[in-house]
Amino acid sequence: MTTSSEPRSARTGRLRMSPESRREQLLDLGTRLLSTRTLEEISIEVLAEEAGISRGLLYHYFGNKQEFHLAVVRRAVEDLVAITAPRDIDDPIEQLAVSIGAYLDYVVENYTGYVSLVRAAAGGNEELRAIYDQGRKALTDRIFEVTGPEGLEALGLSDSPTIRLLVNGWAAMLEVVIIDWVDDPRGIAREDLLERLARALPAIVLS
Amino acid sequence: MTTSSEPRSARTGRLRMSPESRREQLLDLGTRLLSTRTLEEISIEVLAEEAGISRGLLYHYFGNKQEFHLAVVRRAVEDLVAITAPRDIDDPIEQLAVSIGAYLDYVVENYTGYVSLVRAAAGGNEELRAIYDQGRKALTDRIFEVTGPEGLEALGLSDSPTIRLLVNGWAAMLEVVIIDWVDDPRGIAREDLLERLARALPAIVLS
């Protein structure tokens, strides 16, 4: 086992962080690596090199590669849920468009990792898919749980199995349209796209 | 390499089929196996057993497992495109609902294989994804190419990069909603769902 020669501050624990904080900090770094790398490309070896700490310590924190990947994806999903949280905006469509915009910006900034994560979750990996599905559910549940101007009533919607089915479909549409748009944004300006995607929710549900 | 001992009729070519017809017939069988098996579960060995012919002959027709899987998926996508072809129905929403209904019935009848195919295509397999994307494109292109009552103008739509982006998103919504509904159809009746999914297209595009 080799130890990196730099930066030493991370190894010597100058900040005397708790193991939990240290693990969180390492997860932050792992998640940031997703911006330019696929999930498969973020190994414990890569994280060890970037963090300047030993692989042995990382295996201590994360167990194995699969556990490490699940922890990174869980963190990425938490980040997505956090950055898309409803703001204090009166108009419900504008409110929704702002949240979709935060989602879109995340995809732009973390494109390589995001696409690899969506593919891994949509593919055969059951545990990854479970985390991903929970994330989508957290994002769509918010539409049903939040009251006030950004809530369901403001959009003219009510809660039912059919509406939940359609809202989940709308979320799937968002994911595909956002990836397509980031691949080729020439057809429509960002703000116009966000408004259309926001308006699509009541349009689908009330049509 | 072993040769199967039964049934001999398939090997002796009693029908004197051309190699192309024989390959097509084997692909038909491979595609039918998708109704109750995942793509991964349909190996050349399984097909050999079901068709009663030697694995050697199947390798001759299909090359290897990956090529065989690609051929099966290509055929399944062709089937989907064929069964959802526009019928001679005047009302454009009803026309669309009938096509979506054919799609939904295919998913019901081929659930295990369909879900495994979607996951394999959405996951890391580039060649499968290319076939799948072509299939979705063939299905959505039809909306732009068909003229008359089932065409674009009848729905009040025009062709533009933005509309194509949204129509592709609508197709992604369909896929997710249909799988969700087949998993748990209690919330909404089939006909109501089909009409809502059909109405969602102009609703999304015109909203």
PDB file of N, CA and C in Angstrom, chain B residues 57-155:
ATOM      1  N   LEU B  57     -25.705 -24.626 -35.239  1.00  0.00           N
ATOM      2  CA  LEU B  57     -26.430 -23.984 -36.324  1.00  0.00           C
ATOM      3  C   LEU B  57     -26.850 -22.560 -35.930  1.00  0.00           C
ATOM      4  N   LEU B  58     -27.244 -22.409 -34.659  1.00  0.00           N
ATOM      5  CA  LEU B  58     -27.652 -21.070 -34.195  1.00  0.00           C
ATOM      6  C   LEU B  58     -26.468 -20.103 -34.195  1.00  0.00           C
ATOM      7  N   TYR B  59     -25.299 -20.601 -33.784  1.00  0.00           N
ATOM      8  CA  TYR B  59     -24.109 -19.737 -33.847  1.00  0.00           C
ATOM      9  C   TYR B  59     -23.821 -19.361 -35.290  1.00  0.00           C
ATOM     10  N   HIS B  60     -24.104 -20.300 -36.206  1.00  0.00           N
ATOM     11  CA  HIS B  60     -23.936 -20.012 -37.625  1.00  0.00           C
ATOM     12  C   HIS B  60     -24.862 -18.857 -38.048  1.00  0.00           C
ATOM     13  N   TYR B  61     -26.121 -18.894 -37.552  1.00  0.00           N
ATOM     14  CA  TYR B  61     -27.075 -17.843 -37.929  1.00  0.00           C
ATOM     15  C   TYR B  61     -26.777 -16.507 -37.238  1.00  0.00           C
ATOM     16  N   PHE B  62     -26.394 -16.563 -35.962  1.00  0.00           N
ATOM     17  CA  PHE B  62     -26.364 -15.329 -35.172  1.00  0.00           C
ATOM     18  C   PHE B  62     -24.981 -14.885 -34.687  1.00  0.00           C
ATOM     19  N   GLY B  63     -23.948 -15.693 -34.942  1.00  0.00           N
ATOM     20  CA  GLY B  63     -22.607 -15.265 -34.563  1.00  0.00           C
ATOM     21  C   GLY B  63     -22.280 -15.543 -33.107  1.00  0.00           C
ATOM     22  N   ASN B  64     -22.765 -14.654 -32.211  1.00  0.00           N
ATOM     23  CA  ASN B  64     -22.514 -14.875 -30.784  1.00  0.00           C
ATOM     24  C   ASN B  64     -23.698 -14.336 -29.980  1.00  0.00           C
ATOM     25  N   LYS B  65     -23.602 -14.449 -28.671  1.00  0.00           N
ATOM     26  CA  LYS B  65     -24.737 -14.086 -27.820  1.00  0.00           C
ATOM     27  C   LYS B  65     -25.138 -12.623 -27.986  1.00  0.00           C
ATOM     28  N   GLN B  66     -24.131 -11.738 -28.010  1.00  0.00           N
ATOM     29  CA  GLN B  66     -24.431 -10.306 -28.145  1.00  0.00           C
ATOM     30  C   GLN B  66     -25.137 -10.030 -29.478  1.00  0.00           C
ATOM     31  N   GLU B  67     -24.640 -10.635 -30.573  1.00  0.00           N
ATOM     32  CA  GLU B  67     -25.276 -10.435 -31.880  1.00  0.00           C
ATOM     33  C   GLU B  67     -26.696 -10.997 -31.886  1.00  0.00           C
ATOM     34  N   PHE B  68     -26.852 -12.141 -31.232  1.00  0.00           N
ATOM     35  CA  PHE B  68     -28.178 -12.746 -31.134  1.00  0.00           C
ATOM     36  C   PHE B  68     -29.131 -11.817 -30.371  1.00  0.00           C
ATOM     37  N   HIS B  69     -28.667 -11.281 -29.242  1.00  0.00           N
ATOM     38  CA  HIS B  69     -29.502 -10.361 -28.452  1.00  0.00           C
ATOM     39  C   HIS B  69     -29.852  -9.106 -29.250  1.00  0.00           C
ATOM     40  N   LEU B  70     -28.877  -8.586 -29.975  1.00  0.00           N
ATOM     41  CA  LEU B  70     -29.151  -7.385 -30.775  1.00  0.00           C
ATOM     42  C   LEU B  70     -30.209  -7.691 -31.830  1.00  0.00           C
ATOM     43  N   ALA B  71     -30.116  -8.894 -32.451  1.00  0.00           N
ATOM     44  CA  ALA B  71     -31.096  -9.267 -33.481  1.00  0.00           C
ATOM     45  C   ALA B  71     -32.484  -9.417 -32.865  1.00  0.00           C
ATOM     46  N   VAL B  72     -32.557 -10.007 -31.673  1.00  0.00           N
ATOM     47  CA  VAL B  72     -33.856 -10.168 -30.996  1.00  0.00           C
ATOM     48  C   VAL B  72     -34.452  -8.795 -30.662  1.00  0.00           C
ATOM     49  N   VAL B  73     -33.620  -7.903 -30.155  1.00  0.00           N
ATOM     50  CA  VAL B  73     -34.121  -6.579 -29.773  1.00  0.00           C
ATOM     51  C   VAL B  73     -34.543  -5.791 -31.014  1.00  0.00           C
ATOM     52  N   ARG B  74     -33.749  -5.913 -32.088  1.00  0.00           N
ATOM     53  CA  ARG B  74     -34.115  -5.241 -33.337  1.00  0.00           C
ATOM     54  C   ARG B  74     -35.497  -5.716 -33.795  1.00  0.00           C
ATOM     55  N   ARG B  75     -35.718  -7.026 -33.704  1.00  0.00           N
ATOM     56  CA  ARG B  75     -36.992  -7.595 -34.100  1.00  0.00           C
ATOM     57  C   ARG B  75     -38.121  -7.115 -33.176  1.00  0.00           C
ATOM     58  N   ALA B  76     -37.863  -7.088 -31.871  1.00  0.00           N
ATOM     59  CA  ALA B  76     -38.893  -6.644 -30.925  1.00  0.00           C
ATOM     60  C   ALA B  76     -39.280  -5.192 -31.207  1.00  0.00           C
ATOM     61  N   VAL B  77     -38.280  -4.358 -31.513  1.00  0.00           N
ATOM     62  CA  VAL B  77     -38.554  -2.950 -31.816  1.00  0.00           C
ATOM     63  C   VAL B  77     -39.356  -2.835 -33.117  1.00  0.00           C
ATOM     64  N   GLU B  78     -38.989  -3.639 -34.128  1.00  0.00           N
ATOM     65  CA  GLU B  78     -39.756  -3.655 -35.388  1.00  0.00           C
ATOM     66  C   GLU B  78     -41.215  -4.033 -35.116  1.00  0.00           C
ATOM     67  N   ASP B  79     -41.403  -5.055 -34.268  1.00  0.00           N
ATOM     68  CA  ASP B  79     -42.760  -5.490 -33.919  1.00  0.00           C
ATOM     69  C   ASP B  79     -43.541  -4.329 -33.292  1.00  0.00           C
ATOM     70  N   LEU B  80     -42.875  -3.634 -32.340  1.00  0.00           N
ATOM     71  CA  LEU B  80     -43.525  -2.520 -31.651  1.00  0.00           C
ATOM     72  C   LEU B  80     -43.916  -1.411 -32.622  1.00  0.00           C
ATOM     73  N   VAL B  81     -43.005  -1.103 -33.535  1.00  0.00           N
ATOM     74  CA  VAL B  81     -43.301  -0.057 -34.525  1.00  0.00           C
ATOM     75  C   VAL B  81     -44.465  -0.503 -35.410  1.00  0.00           C
ATOM     76  N   ALA B  82     -44.470  -1.789 -35.791  1.00  0.00           N
ATOM     77  CA  ALA B  82     -45.530  -2.297 -36.682  1.00  0.00           C
ATOM     78  C   ALA B  82     -46.893  -2.293 -35.986  1.00  0.00           C
ATOM     79  N   ILE B  83     -46.954  -2.796 -34.754  1.00  0.00           N
ATOM     80  CA  ILE B  83     -48.276  -2.929 -34.114  1.00  0.00           C
ATOM     81  C   ILE B  83     -48.854  -1.582 -33.691  1.00  0.00           C
ATOM     82  N   THR B  84     -48.018  -0.557 -33.603  1.00  0.00           N
ATOM     83  CA  THR B  84     -48.530   0.762 -33.219  1.00  0.00           C
ATOM     84  C   THR B  84     -48.780   1.657 -34.434  1.00  0.00           C
ATOM     85  N   ALA B  85     -48.713   1.083 -35.626  1.00  0.00           N
ATOM     86  CA  ALA B  85     -48.917   1.872 -36.849  1.00  0.00           C
ATOM     87  C   ALA B  85     -50.302   2.535 -36.818  1.00  0.00           C
ATOM     88  N   PRO B  86     -50.390   3.785 -37.322  1.00  0.00           N
ATOM     89  CA  PRO B  86     -51.667   4.503 -37.307  1.00  0.00           C
ATOM     90  C   PRO B  86     -52.758   3.731 -38.043  1.00  0.00           C
ATOM     91  N   ARG B  87     -53.953   3.667 -37.479  1.00  0.00           N
ATOM     92  CA  ARG B  87     -55.104   3.054 -38.139  1.00  0.00           C
ATOM     93  C   ARG B  87     -55.920   4.157 -38.819  1.00  0.00           C
ATOM     94  N   ASP B  88     -56.922   3.751 -39.498  1.00  0.00           N
ATOM     95  CA  ASP B  88     -57.751   4.701 -40.231  1.00  0.00           C
ATOM     96  C   ASP B  88     -58.852   5.238 -39.312  1.00  0.00           C
ATOM     97  N   ILE B  89     -58.461   6.129 -38.416  1.00  0.00           N
ATOM     98  CA  ILE B  89     -59.406   6.685 -37.441  1.00  0.00           C
ATOM     99  C   ILE B  89     -59.392   8.200 -37.593  1.00  0.00           C
ATOM    100  N   ASP B  90     -60.555   8.801 -37.662  1.00  0.00           N
ATOM    101  CA  ASP B  90     -60.614  10.237 -37.946  1.00  0.00           C
ATOM    102  C   ASP B  90     -60.122  11.108 -36.793  1.00  0.00           C
ATOM    103  N   ASP B  91     -60.585  10.822 -35.600  1.00  0.00           N
ATOM    104  CA  ASP B  91     -60.219  11.684 -34.474  1.00  0.00           C
ATOM    105  C   ASP B  91     -58.754  11.464 -34.093  1.00  0.00           C
ATOM    106  N   PRO B  92     -57.930  12.522 -34.144  1.00  0.00           N
ATOM    107  CA  PRO B  92     -56.482  12.325 -33.933  1.00  0.00           C
ATOM    108  C   PRO B  92     -56.144  11.829 -32.524  1.00  0.00           C
ATOM    109  N   ILE B  93     -56.893  12.271 -31.525  1.00  0.00           N
ATOM    110  CA  ILE B  93     -56.627  11.815 -30.148  1.00  0.00           C
ATOM    111  C   ILE B  93     -56.985  10.339 -30.012  1.00  0.00           C
ATOM    112  N   GLU B  94     -58.119   9.950 -30.625  1.00  0.00           N
ATOM    113  CA  GLU B  94     -58.508   8.542 -30.565  1.00  0.00           C
ATOM    114  C   GLU B  94     -57.489   7.685 -31.320  1.00  0.00           C
ATOM    115  N   GLN B  95     -57.041   8.194 -32.466  1.00  0.00           N
ATOM    116  CA  GLN B  95     -56.004   7.524 -33.263  1.00  0.00           C
ATOM    117  C   GLN B  95     -54.758   7.269 -32.423  1.00  0.00           C
ATOM    118  N   LEU B  96     -54.321   8.310 -31.727  1.00  0.00           N
ATOM    119  CA  LEU B  96     -53.122   8.213 -30.886  1.00  0.00           C
ATOM    120  C   LEU B  96     -53.367   7.237 -29.734  1.00  0.00           C
ATOM    121  N   ALA B  97     -54.554   7.320 -29.137  1.00  0.00           N
ATOM    122  CA  ALA B  97     -54.887   6.433 -28.007  1.00  0.00           C
ATOM    123  C   ALA B  97     -54.874   4.971 -28.445  1.00  0.00           C
ATOM    124  N   VAL B  98     -55.330   4.688 -29.671  1.00  0.00           N
ATOM    125  CA  VAL B  98     -55.333   3.308 -30.175  1.00  0.00           C
ATOM    126  C   VAL B  98     -53.894   2.808 -30.341  1.00  0.00           C
ATOM    127  N   SER B  99     -53.023   3.658 -30.873  1.00  0.00           N
ATOM    128  CA  SER B  99     -51.616   3.263 -31.015  1.00  0.00           C
ATOM    129  C   SER B  99     -50.968   3.037 -29.645  1.00  0.00           C
ATOM    130  N   ILE B 100     -51.256   3.927 -28.702  1.00  0.00           N
ATOM    131  CA  ILE B 100     -50.701   3.767 -27.350  1.00  0.00           C
ATOM    132  C   ILE B 100     -51.250   2.484 -26.723  1.00  0.00           C
ATOM    133  N   GLY B 101     -52.524   2.183 -27.004  1.00  0.00           N
ATOM    134  CA  GLY B 101     -53.127   0.951 -26.493  1.00  0.00           C
ATOM    135  C   GLY B 101     -52.421  -0.290 -27.025  1.00  0.00           C
ATOM    136  N   ALA B 102     -52.040  -0.261 -28.309  1.00  0.00           N
ATOM    137  CA  ALA B 102     -51.313  -1.398 -28.882  1.00  0.00           C
ATOM    138  C   ALA B 102     -49.955  -1.557 -28.203  1.00  0.00           C
ATOM    139  N   TYR B 103     -49.331  -0.423 -27.920  1.00  0.00           N
ATOM    140  CA  TYR B 103     -48.048  -0.423 -27.215  1.00  0.00           C
ATOM    141  C   TYR B 103     -48.224  -1.022 -25.820  1.00  0.00           C
ATOM    142  N   LEU B 104     -49.222  -0.529 -25.120  1.00  0.00           N
ATOM    143  CA  LEU B 104     -49.500  -1.006 -23.758  1.00  0.00           C
ATOM    144  C   LEU B 104     -49.782  -2.515 -23.746  1.00  0.00           C
ATOM    145  N   ASP B 105     -50.566  -2.983 -24.717  1.00  0.00           N
ATOM    146  CA  ASP B 105     -50.869  -4.419 -24.766  1.00  0.00           C
ATOM    147  C   ASP B 105     -49.599  -5.243 -24.995  1.00  0.00           C
ATOM    148  N   TYR B 106     -48.709  -4.705 -25.838  1.00  0.00           N
ATOM    149  CA  TYR B 106     -47.437  -5.390 -26.065  1.00  0.00           C
ATOM    150  C   TYR B 106     -46.665  -5.504 -24.754  1.00  0.00           C
ATOM    151  N   VAL B 107     -46.639  -4.413 -23.977  1.00  0.00           N
ATOM    152  CA  VAL B 107     -45.916  -4.435 -22.701  1.00  0.00           C
ATOM    153  C   VAL B 107     -46.556  -5.453 -21.747  1.00  0.00           C
ATOM    154  N   VAL B 108     -47.890  -5.487 -21.702  1.00  0.00           N
ATOM    155  CA  VAL B 108     -48.580  -6.450 -20.832  1.00  0.00           C
ATOM    156  C   VAL B 108     -48.203  -7.874 -21.232  1.00  0.00           C
ATOM    157  N   GLU B 109     -48.223  -8.145 -22.541  1.00  0.00           N
ATOM    158  CA  GLU B 109     -47.995  -9.521 -23.013  1.00  0.00           C
ATOM    159  C   GLU B 109     -46.528  -9.940 -22.946  1.00  0.00           C
ATOM    160  N   ASN B 110     -45.636  -8.956 -22.973  1.00  0.00           N
ATOM    161  CA  ASN B 110     -44.198  -9.270 -23.007  1.00  0.00           C
ATOM    162  C   ASN B 110     -43.474  -8.597 -21.850  1.00  0.00           C
ATOM    163  N   TYR B 111     -44.151  -8.527 -20.703  1.00  0.00           N
ATOM    164  CA  TYR B 111     -43.674  -7.686 -19.607  1.00  0.00           C
ATOM    165  C   TYR B 111     -42.222  -7.971 -19.204  1.00  0.00           C
ATOM    166  N   THR B 112     -41.938  -9.254 -18.902  1.00  0.00           N
ATOM    167  CA  THR B 112     -40.603  -9.599 -18.402  1.00  0.00           C
ATOM    168  C   THR B 112     -39.516  -9.185 -19.385  1.00  0.00           C
ATOM    169  N   GLY B 113     -39.697  -9.570 -20.635  1.00  0.00           N
ATOM    170  CA  GLY B 113     -38.696  -9.255 -21.631  1.00  0.00           C
ATOM    171  C   GLY B 113     -38.617  -7.770 -21.928  1.00  0.00           C
ATOM    172  N   TYR B 114     -39.793  -7.107 -21.985  1.00  0.00           N
ATOM    173  CA  TYR B 114     -39.817  -5.684 -22.289  1.00  0.00           C
ATOM    174  C   TYR B 114     -39.048  -4.876 -21.229  1.00  0.00           C
ATOM    175  N   VAL B 115     -39.335  -5.166 -19.964  1.00  0.00           N
ATOM    176  CA  VAL B 115     -38.660  -4.423 -18.889  1.00  0.00           C
ATOM    177  C   VAL B 115     -37.152  -4.683 -18.939  1.00  0.00           C
ATOM    178  N   SER B 116     -36.762  -5.937 -19.187  1.00  0.00           N
ATOM    179  CA  SER B 116     -35.324  -6.243 -19.236  1.00  0.00           C
ATOM    180  C   SER B 116     -34.667  -5.536 -20.419  1.00  0.00           C
ATOM    181  N   LEU B 117     -35.418  -5.410 -21.508  1.00  0.00           N
ATOM    182  CA  LEU B 117     -34.907  -4.742 -22.705  1.00  0.00           C
ATOM    183  C   LEU B 117     -34.723  -3.239 -22.449  1.00  0.00           C
ATOM    184  N   VAL B 118     -35.736  -2.638 -21.817  1.00  0.00           N
ATOM    185  CA  VAL B 118     -35.641  -1.211 -21.487  1.00  0.00           C
ATOM    186  C   VAL B 118     -34.450  -0.965 -20.568  1.00  0.00           C
ATOM    187  N   ARG B 119     -34.281  -1.849 -19.584  1.00  0.00           N
ATOM    188  CA  ARG B 119     -33.171  -1.657 -18.635  1.00  0.00           C
ATOM    189  C   ARG B 119     -31.825  -1.857 -19.297  1.00  0.00           C
ATOM    190  N   ALA B 120     -31.737  -2.873 -20.148  1.00  0.00           N
ATOM    191  CA  ALA B 120     -30.464  -3.112 -20.840  1.00  0.00           C
ATOM    192  C   ALA B 120     -30.140  -1.921 -21.743  1.00  0.00           C
ATOM    193  N   ALA B 121     -31.180  -1.399 -22.423  1.00  0.00           N
ATOM    194  CA  ALA B 121     -30.955  -0.276 -23.337  1.00  0.00           C
ATOM    195  C   ALA B 121     -30.609   0.993 -22.567  1.00  0.00           C
ATOM    196  N   ALA B 122     -31.298   1.199 -21.425  1.00  0.00           N
ATOM    197  CA  ALA B 122     -31.041   2.403 -20.632  1.00  0.00           C
ATOM    198  C   ALA B 122     -29.703   2.300 -19.909  1.00  0.00           C
ATOM    199  N   GLY B 123     -29.253   1.088 -19.659  1.00  0.00           N
ATOM    200  CA  GLY B 123     -27.977   0.870 -18.973  1.00  0.00           C
ATOM    201  C   GLY B 123     -26.802   1.068 -19.902  1.00  0.00           C
ATOM    202  N   GLY B 124     -25.748   0.359 -19.649  1.00  0.00           N
ATOM    203  CA  GLY B 124     -24.488   0.655 -20.304  1.00  0.00           C
ATOM    204  C   GLY B 124     -24.301   0.109 -21.710  1.00  0.00           C
ATOM    205  N   ASN B 125     -25.264  -0.707 -22.219  1.00  0.00           N
ATOM    206  CA  ASN B 125     -25.020  -1.361 -23.499  1.00  0.00           C
ATOM    207  C   ASN B 125     -25.292  -0.416 -24.677  1.00  0.00           C
ATOM    208  N   GLU B 126     -24.202   0.106 -25.255  1.00  0.00           N
ATOM    209  CA  GLU B 126     -24.296   1.148 -26.291  1.00  0.00           C
ATOM    210  C   GLU B 126     -25.076   0.681 -27.522  1.00  0.00           C
ATOM    211  N   GLU B 127     -24.798  -0.545 -27.978  1.00  0.00           N
ATOM    212  CA  GLU B 127     -25.452  -1.017 -29.208  1.00  0.00           C
ATOM    213  C   GLU B 127     -26.945  -1.219 -28.987  1.00  0.00           C
ATOM    214  N   LEU B 128     -27.304  -1.783 -27.822  1.00  0.00           N
ATOM    215  CA  LEU B 128     -28.717  -1.945 -27.495  1.00  0.00           C
ATOM    216  C   LEU B 128     -29.394  -0.588 -27.408  1.00  0.00           C
ATOM    217  N   ARG B 129     -28.704   0.366 -26.776  1.00  0.00           N
ATOM    218  CA  ARG B 129     -29.307   1.698 -26.631  1.00  0.00           C
ATOM    219  C   ARG B 129     -29.542   2.331 -27.999  1.00  0.00           C
ATOM    220  N   ALA B 130     -28.605   2.122 -28.910  1.00  0.00           N
ATOM    221  CA  ALA B 130     -28.757   2.698 -30.253  1.00  0.00           C
ATOM    222  C   ALA B 130     -30.012   2.139 -30.926  1.00  0.00           C
ATOM    223  N   ILE B 131     -30.233   0.823 -30.804  1.00  0.00           N
ATOM    224  CA  ILE B 131     -31.424   0.211 -31.419  1.00  0.00           C
ATOM    225  C   ILE B 131     -32.691   0.753 -30.754  1.00  0.00           C
ATOM    226  N   TYR B 132     -32.641   0.835 -29.435  1.00  0.00           N
ATOM    227  CA  TYR B 132     -33.789   1.330 -28.673  1.00  0.00           C
ATOM    228  C   TYR B 132     -34.107   2.781 -29.050  1.00  0.00           C
ATOM    229  N   ASP B 133     -33.065   3.609 -29.126  1.00  0.00           N
ATOM    230  CA  ASP B 133     -33.265   5.018 -29.486  1.00  0.00           C
ATOM    231  C   ASP B 133     -33.837   5.145 -30.899  1.00  0.00           C
ATOM    232  N   GLN B 134     -33.346   4.284 -31.805  1.00  0.00           N
ATOM    233  CA  GLN B 134     -33.893   4.295 -33.168  1.00  0.00           C
ATOM    234  C   GLN B 134     -35.377   3.949 -33.154  1.00  0.00           C
ATOM    235  N   GLY B 135     -35.729   2.978 -32.291  1.00  0.00           N
ATOM    236  CA  GLY B 135     -37.129   2.574 -32.181  1.00  0.00           C
ATOM    237  C   GLY B 135     -38.000   3.710 -31.687  1.00  0.00           C
ATOM    238  N   ARG B 136     -37.550   4.381 -30.617  1.00  0.00           N
ATOM    239  CA  ARG B 136     -38.332   5.513 -30.102  1.00  0.00           C
ATOM    240  C   ARG B 136     -38.426   6.604 -31.159  1.00  0.00           C
ATOM    241  N   LYS B 137     -37.327   6.805 -31.882  1.00  0.00           N
ATOM    242  CA  LYS B 137     -37.325   7.827 -32.928  1.00  0.00           C
ATOM    243  C   LYS B 137     -38.311   7.458 -34.041  1.00  0.00           C
ATOM    244  N   ALA B 138     -38.347   6.167 -34.414  1.00  0.00           N
ATOM    245  CA  ALA B 138     -39.290   5.726 -35.450  1.00  0.00           C
ATOM    246  C   ALA B 138     -40.723   5.985 -34.994  1.00  0.00           C
ATOM    247  N   LEU B 139     -40.990   5.737 -33.706  1.00  0.00           N
ATOM    248  CA  LEU B 139     -42.337   5.931 -33.166  1.00  0.00           C
ATOM    249  C   LEU B 139     -42.715   7.411 -33.123  1.00  0.00           C
ATOM    250  N   THR B 140     -41.761   8.258 -32.727  1.00  0.00           N
ATOM    251  CA  THR B 140     -42.095   9.683 -32.619  1.00  0.00           C
ATOM    252  C   THR B 140     -42.008  10.383 -33.979  1.00  0.00           C
ATOM    253  N   ASP B 141     -41.089   9.934 -34.846  1.00  0.00           N
ATOM    254  CA  ASP B 141     -41.011  10.533 -36.187  1.00  0.00           C
ATOM    255  C   ASP B 141     -42.342  10.425 -36.910  1.00  0.00           C
ATOM    256  N   ARG B 142     -43.027   9.295 -36.651  1.00  0.00           N
ATOM    257  CA  ARG B 142     -44.301   9.058 -37.311  1.00  0.00           C
ATOM    258  C   ARG B 142     -45.268  10.213 -37.064  1.00  0.00           C
ATOM    259  N   ILE B 143     -45.178  10.763 -35.850  1.00  0.00           N
ATOM    260  CA  ILE B 143     -46.059  11.880 -35.521  1.00  0.00           C
ATOM    261  C   ILE B 143     -45.787  13.079 -36.436  1.00  0.00           C
ATOM    262  N   PHE B 144     -44.522  13.202 -36.864  1.00  0.00           N
ATOM    263  CA  PHE B 144     -44.174  14.341 -37.712  1.00  0.00           C
ATOM    264  C   PHE B 144     -44.336  14.037 -39.197  1.00  0.00           C
ATOM    265  N   GLU B 145     -44.284  12.747 -39.536  1.00  0.00           N
ATOM    266  CA  GLU B 145     -44.284  12.392 -40.959  1.00  0.00           C
ATOM    267  C   GLU B 145     -45.669  12.095 -41.506  1.00  0.00           C
ATOM    268  N   VAL B 146     -46.512  11.547 -40.648  1.00  0.00           N
ATOM    269  CA  VAL B 146     -47.837  11.156 -41.109  1.00  0.00           C
ATOM    270  C   VAL B 146     -48.668  12.408 -41.361  1.00  0.00           C
ATOM    271  N   THR B 147     -49.297  12.444 -42.509  1.00  0.00           N
ATOM    272  CA  THR B 147     -50.218  13.544 -42.783  1.00  0.00           C
ATOM    273  C   THR B 147     -51.641  13.028 -42.635  1.00  0.00           C
ATOM    274  N   GLY B 148     -52.600  13.910 -42.704  1.00  0.00           N
ATOM    275  CA  GLY B 148     -53.996  13.473 -42.575  1.00  0.00           C
ATOM    276  C   GLY B 148     -54.448  13.519 -41.129  1.00  0.00           C
ATOM    277  N   PRO B 149     -55.538  12.833 -40.844  1.00  0.00           N
ATOM    278  CA  PRO B 149     -56.184  12.976 -39.533  1.00  0.00           C
ATOM    279  C   PRO B 149     -55.300  12.562 -38.366  1.00  0.00           C
ATOM    280  N   GLU B 150     -54.363  11.614 -38.602  1.00  0.00           N
ATOM    281  CA  GLU B 150     -53.529  11.186 -37.476  1.00  0.00           C
ATOM    282  C   GLU B 150     -52.216  11.968 -37.415  1.00  0.00           C
ATOM    283  N   GLY B 151     -52.090  12.947 -38.272  1.00  0.00           N
ATOM    284  CA  GLY B 151     -50.824  13.669 -38.362  1.00  0.00           C
ATOM    285  C   GLY B 151     -50.723  14.856 -37.418  1.00  0.00           C
ATOM    286  N   LEU B 152     -49.645  15.572 -37.625  1.00  0.00           N
ATOM    287  CA  LEU B 152     -49.260  16.667 -36.762  1.00  0.00           C
ATOM    288  C   LEU B 152     -50.268  17.811 -36.775  1.00  0.00           C
ATOM    289  N   GLU B 153     -50.704  18.191 -37.993  1.00  0.00           N
ATOM    290  CA  GLU B 153     -51.589  19.354 -38.115  1.00  0.00           C
ATOM    291  C   GLU B 153     -52.904  19.097 -37.389  1.00  0.00           C
ATOM    292  N   ALA B 154     -53.359  17.835 -37.463  1.00  0.00           N
ATOM    293  CA  ALA B 154     -54.636  17.508 -36.834  1.00  0.00           C
ATOM    294  C   ALA B 154     -54.577  17.729 -35.319  1.00  0.00           C
ATOM    295  N   LEU B 155     -53.386  17.585 -34.742  1.00  0.00           N
ATOM    296  CA  LEU B 155     -53.220  17.805 -33.303  1.00  0.00           C
ATOM    297  C   LEU B 155     -52.904  19.268 -32.995  1.00  0.00           C
TER     298      LEU B 155
END
